[in-house]
Short mmCIF file of C-alpha atoms in Angstrom, two decimals:
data_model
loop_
_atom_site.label_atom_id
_atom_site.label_comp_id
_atom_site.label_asym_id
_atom_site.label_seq_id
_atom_site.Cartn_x
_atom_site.Cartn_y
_atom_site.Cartn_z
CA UNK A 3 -16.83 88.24 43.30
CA UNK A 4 -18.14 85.83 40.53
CA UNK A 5 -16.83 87.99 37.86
CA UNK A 6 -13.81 88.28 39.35
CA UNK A 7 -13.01 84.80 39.61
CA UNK A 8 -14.15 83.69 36.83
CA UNK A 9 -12.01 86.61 35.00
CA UNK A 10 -8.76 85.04 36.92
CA UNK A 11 -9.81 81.77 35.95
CA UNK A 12 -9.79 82.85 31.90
CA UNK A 13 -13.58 82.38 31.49
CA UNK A 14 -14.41 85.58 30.67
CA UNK A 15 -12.62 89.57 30.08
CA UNK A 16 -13.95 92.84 30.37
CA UNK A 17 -14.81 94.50 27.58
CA UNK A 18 -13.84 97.67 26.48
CA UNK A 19 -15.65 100.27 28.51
CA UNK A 20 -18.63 98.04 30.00
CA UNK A 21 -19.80 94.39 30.24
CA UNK A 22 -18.61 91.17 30.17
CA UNK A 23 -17.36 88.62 27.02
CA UNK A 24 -17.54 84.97 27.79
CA UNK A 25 -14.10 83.55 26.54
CA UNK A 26 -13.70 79.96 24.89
CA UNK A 27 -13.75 77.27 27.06
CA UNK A 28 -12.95 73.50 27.74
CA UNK A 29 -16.63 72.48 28.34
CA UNK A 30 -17.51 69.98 25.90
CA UNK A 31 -15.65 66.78 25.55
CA UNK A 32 -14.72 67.61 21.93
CA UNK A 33 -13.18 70.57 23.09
CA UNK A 34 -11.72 69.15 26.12
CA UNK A 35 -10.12 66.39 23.26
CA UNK A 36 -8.83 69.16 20.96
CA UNK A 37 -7.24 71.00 24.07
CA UNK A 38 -5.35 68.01 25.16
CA UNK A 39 -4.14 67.34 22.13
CA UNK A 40 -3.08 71.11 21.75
CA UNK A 41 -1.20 70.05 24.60
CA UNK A 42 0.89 67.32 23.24
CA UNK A 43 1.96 69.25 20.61
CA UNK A 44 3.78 72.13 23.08
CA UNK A 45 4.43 70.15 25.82
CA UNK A 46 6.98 67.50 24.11
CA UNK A 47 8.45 71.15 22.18
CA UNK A 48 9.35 72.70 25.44
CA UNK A 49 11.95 70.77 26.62
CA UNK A 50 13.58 70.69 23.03
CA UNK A 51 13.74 75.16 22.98
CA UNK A 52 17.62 75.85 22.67
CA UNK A 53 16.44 78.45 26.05
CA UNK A 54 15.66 74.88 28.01
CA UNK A 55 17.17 75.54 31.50
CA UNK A 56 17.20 72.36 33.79
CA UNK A 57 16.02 73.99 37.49
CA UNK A 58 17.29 71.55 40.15
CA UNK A 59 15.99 72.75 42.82
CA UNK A 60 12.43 73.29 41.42
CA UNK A 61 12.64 69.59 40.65
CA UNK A 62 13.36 68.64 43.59
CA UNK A 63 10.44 70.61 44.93
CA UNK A 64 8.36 68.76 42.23
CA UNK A 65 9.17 65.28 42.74
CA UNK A 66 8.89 65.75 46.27
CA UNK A 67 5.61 67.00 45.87
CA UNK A 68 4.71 63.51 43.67
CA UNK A 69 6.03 61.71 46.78
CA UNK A 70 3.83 63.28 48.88
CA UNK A 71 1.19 62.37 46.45
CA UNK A 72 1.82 58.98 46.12
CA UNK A 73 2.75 58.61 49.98
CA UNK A 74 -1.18 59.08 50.63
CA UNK A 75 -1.90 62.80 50.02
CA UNK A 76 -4.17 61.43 47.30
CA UNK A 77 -6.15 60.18 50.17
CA UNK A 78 -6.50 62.93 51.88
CA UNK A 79 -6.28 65.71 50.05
CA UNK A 80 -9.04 68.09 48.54
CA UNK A 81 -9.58 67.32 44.72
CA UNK A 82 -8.63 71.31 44.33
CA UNK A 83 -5.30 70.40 45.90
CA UNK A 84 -4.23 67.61 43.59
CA UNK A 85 -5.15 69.40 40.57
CA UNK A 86 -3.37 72.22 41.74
CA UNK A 87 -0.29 69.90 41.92
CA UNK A 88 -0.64 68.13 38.45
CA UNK A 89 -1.27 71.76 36.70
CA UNK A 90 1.99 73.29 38.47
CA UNK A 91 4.34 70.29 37.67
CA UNK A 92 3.11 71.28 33.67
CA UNK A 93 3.57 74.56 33.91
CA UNK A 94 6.99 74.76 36.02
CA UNK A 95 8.34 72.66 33.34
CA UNK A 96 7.02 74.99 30.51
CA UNK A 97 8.55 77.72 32.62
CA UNK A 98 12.03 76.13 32.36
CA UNK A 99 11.73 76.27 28.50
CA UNK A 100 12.71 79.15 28.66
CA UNK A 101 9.59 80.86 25.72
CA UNK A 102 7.05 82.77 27.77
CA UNK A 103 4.65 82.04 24.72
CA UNK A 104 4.79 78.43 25.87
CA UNK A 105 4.90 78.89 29.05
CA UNK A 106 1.81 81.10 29.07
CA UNK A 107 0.26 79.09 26.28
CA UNK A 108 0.18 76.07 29.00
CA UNK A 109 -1.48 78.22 32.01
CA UNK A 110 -3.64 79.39 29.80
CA UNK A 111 -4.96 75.93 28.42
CA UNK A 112 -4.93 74.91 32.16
CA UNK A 113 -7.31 77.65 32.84
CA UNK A 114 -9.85 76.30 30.53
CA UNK A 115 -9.62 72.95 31.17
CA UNK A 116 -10.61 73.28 34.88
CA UNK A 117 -13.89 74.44 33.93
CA UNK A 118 -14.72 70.46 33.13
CA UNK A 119 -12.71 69.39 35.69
CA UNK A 120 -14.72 71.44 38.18
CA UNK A 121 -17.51 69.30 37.03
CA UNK A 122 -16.23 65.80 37.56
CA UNK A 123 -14.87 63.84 40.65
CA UNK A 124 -11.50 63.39 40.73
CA UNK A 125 -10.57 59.89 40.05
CA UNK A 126 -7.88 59.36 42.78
CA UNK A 127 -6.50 56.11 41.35
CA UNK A 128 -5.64 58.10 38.28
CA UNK A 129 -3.83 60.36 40.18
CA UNK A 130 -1.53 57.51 41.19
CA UNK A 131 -0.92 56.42 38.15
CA UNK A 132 -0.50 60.18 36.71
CA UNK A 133 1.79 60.79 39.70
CA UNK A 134 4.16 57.48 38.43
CA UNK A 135 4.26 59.16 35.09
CA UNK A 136 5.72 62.43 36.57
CA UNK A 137 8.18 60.35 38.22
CA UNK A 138 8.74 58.90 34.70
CA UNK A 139 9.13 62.26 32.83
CA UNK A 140 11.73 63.90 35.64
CA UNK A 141 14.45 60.87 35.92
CA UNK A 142 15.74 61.30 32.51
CA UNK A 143 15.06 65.07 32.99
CA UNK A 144 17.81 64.90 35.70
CA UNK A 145 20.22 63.01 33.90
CA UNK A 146 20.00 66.21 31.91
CA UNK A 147 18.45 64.10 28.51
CA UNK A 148 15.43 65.94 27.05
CA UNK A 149 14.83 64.07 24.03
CA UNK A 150 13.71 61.42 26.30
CA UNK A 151 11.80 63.90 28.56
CA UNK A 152 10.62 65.36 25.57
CA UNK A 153 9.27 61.50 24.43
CA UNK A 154 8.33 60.93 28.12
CA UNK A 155 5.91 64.07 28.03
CA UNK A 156 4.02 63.11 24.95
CA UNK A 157 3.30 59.39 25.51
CA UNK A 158 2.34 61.20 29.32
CA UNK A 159 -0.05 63.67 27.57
CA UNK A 160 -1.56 60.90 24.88
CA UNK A 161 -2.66 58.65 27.88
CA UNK A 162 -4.10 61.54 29.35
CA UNK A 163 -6.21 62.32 25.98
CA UNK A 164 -6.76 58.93 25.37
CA UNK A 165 -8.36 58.73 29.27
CA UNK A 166 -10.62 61.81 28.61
CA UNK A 167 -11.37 61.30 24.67
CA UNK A 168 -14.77 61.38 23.67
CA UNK A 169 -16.97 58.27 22.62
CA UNK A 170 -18.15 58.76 18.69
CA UNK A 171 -21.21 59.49 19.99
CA UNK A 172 -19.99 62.48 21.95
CA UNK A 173 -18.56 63.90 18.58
CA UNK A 174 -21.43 63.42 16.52
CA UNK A 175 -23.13 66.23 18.77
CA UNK A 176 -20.82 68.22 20.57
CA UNK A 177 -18.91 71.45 18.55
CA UNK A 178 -16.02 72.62 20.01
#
């Protein structure tokens, strides 16, 4: 069952014929730095693919999830929960760019990533403030403008990157 889940999670594959193969991970701070920053270079691109189709109704599901967030969800809910909802606001919008490479570059990166974030509490005032930023990134996303999603999404990501980069000290002894 451990195999199995971490196989779904992107940890590790099967190898041909028999045995495991540990898969790269997020599990260093370096690494969890280079990821995000992998990150803002697709996420921005997405919205700018000439395949970008604006889904109104999965919007509307999104923002109404971030209501429920910022209503007091963050409260309440499990830590599994709000992650859950941060990854699949990312990854519905890759989804409307139309490029299943980006789109399964993002779930991908998201799989690796939770390995660390497994590992650490989830701080639930920055889930407020991440929550806002959603908000942010889907008004001008209605309005139909995605050059300004597009500029939304990276300033969104670089906060995140700049919350989780590591100290100098970190890189001086972490490889990712």
């Amino acid at each position: 069952a451990v195999l199995t889940r971490a196989s779904s999670e992107g940890w590790i594959e099967r190898k041909p014929g028999y045995g495991w193969r540990l898969l790269p991970v997020a599990k260093t701070p370096a690494a969890q730095s280079a990821l995000y920053r992998m990150r803002m270079l697709i996420e921005p691109a997405a919205f700018l693919e000439p395949t970008f189709t604006i889904d109104r109704a999965n919007l509307e599901r999104l923002r109404s999830s971030i209501l429920r967030t910022l209503d007091g969800a963050r409260r309440e809910w499990p830590t599994d929960w709000l992650h859950a909802t941060g990854v699949r606001f990312h990854e519905d919008l890759m989804r409307m760019s139309g490029n299943m490479f980006l789109y399964q570059t993002i779930v991908r990166l998201n799989r690796m990533r939770r390995l660390l974030e497994y590992r650490s509490m989830v701080d639930r005032a920055r889930i407020e403030v991440e929550a806002n930023e959603h908000l942010q990134i889907l008004e001008p996303l209605f309005a139909g403008d995605l050059i300004e999603t597009s500029f939304r999404m990276r300033a969104h990501v670089g906060r995140a990157l700049d919350r989780k980069r590591p100290t100098q000290f970190d890189i001086g002894f972490e490889k990712i």
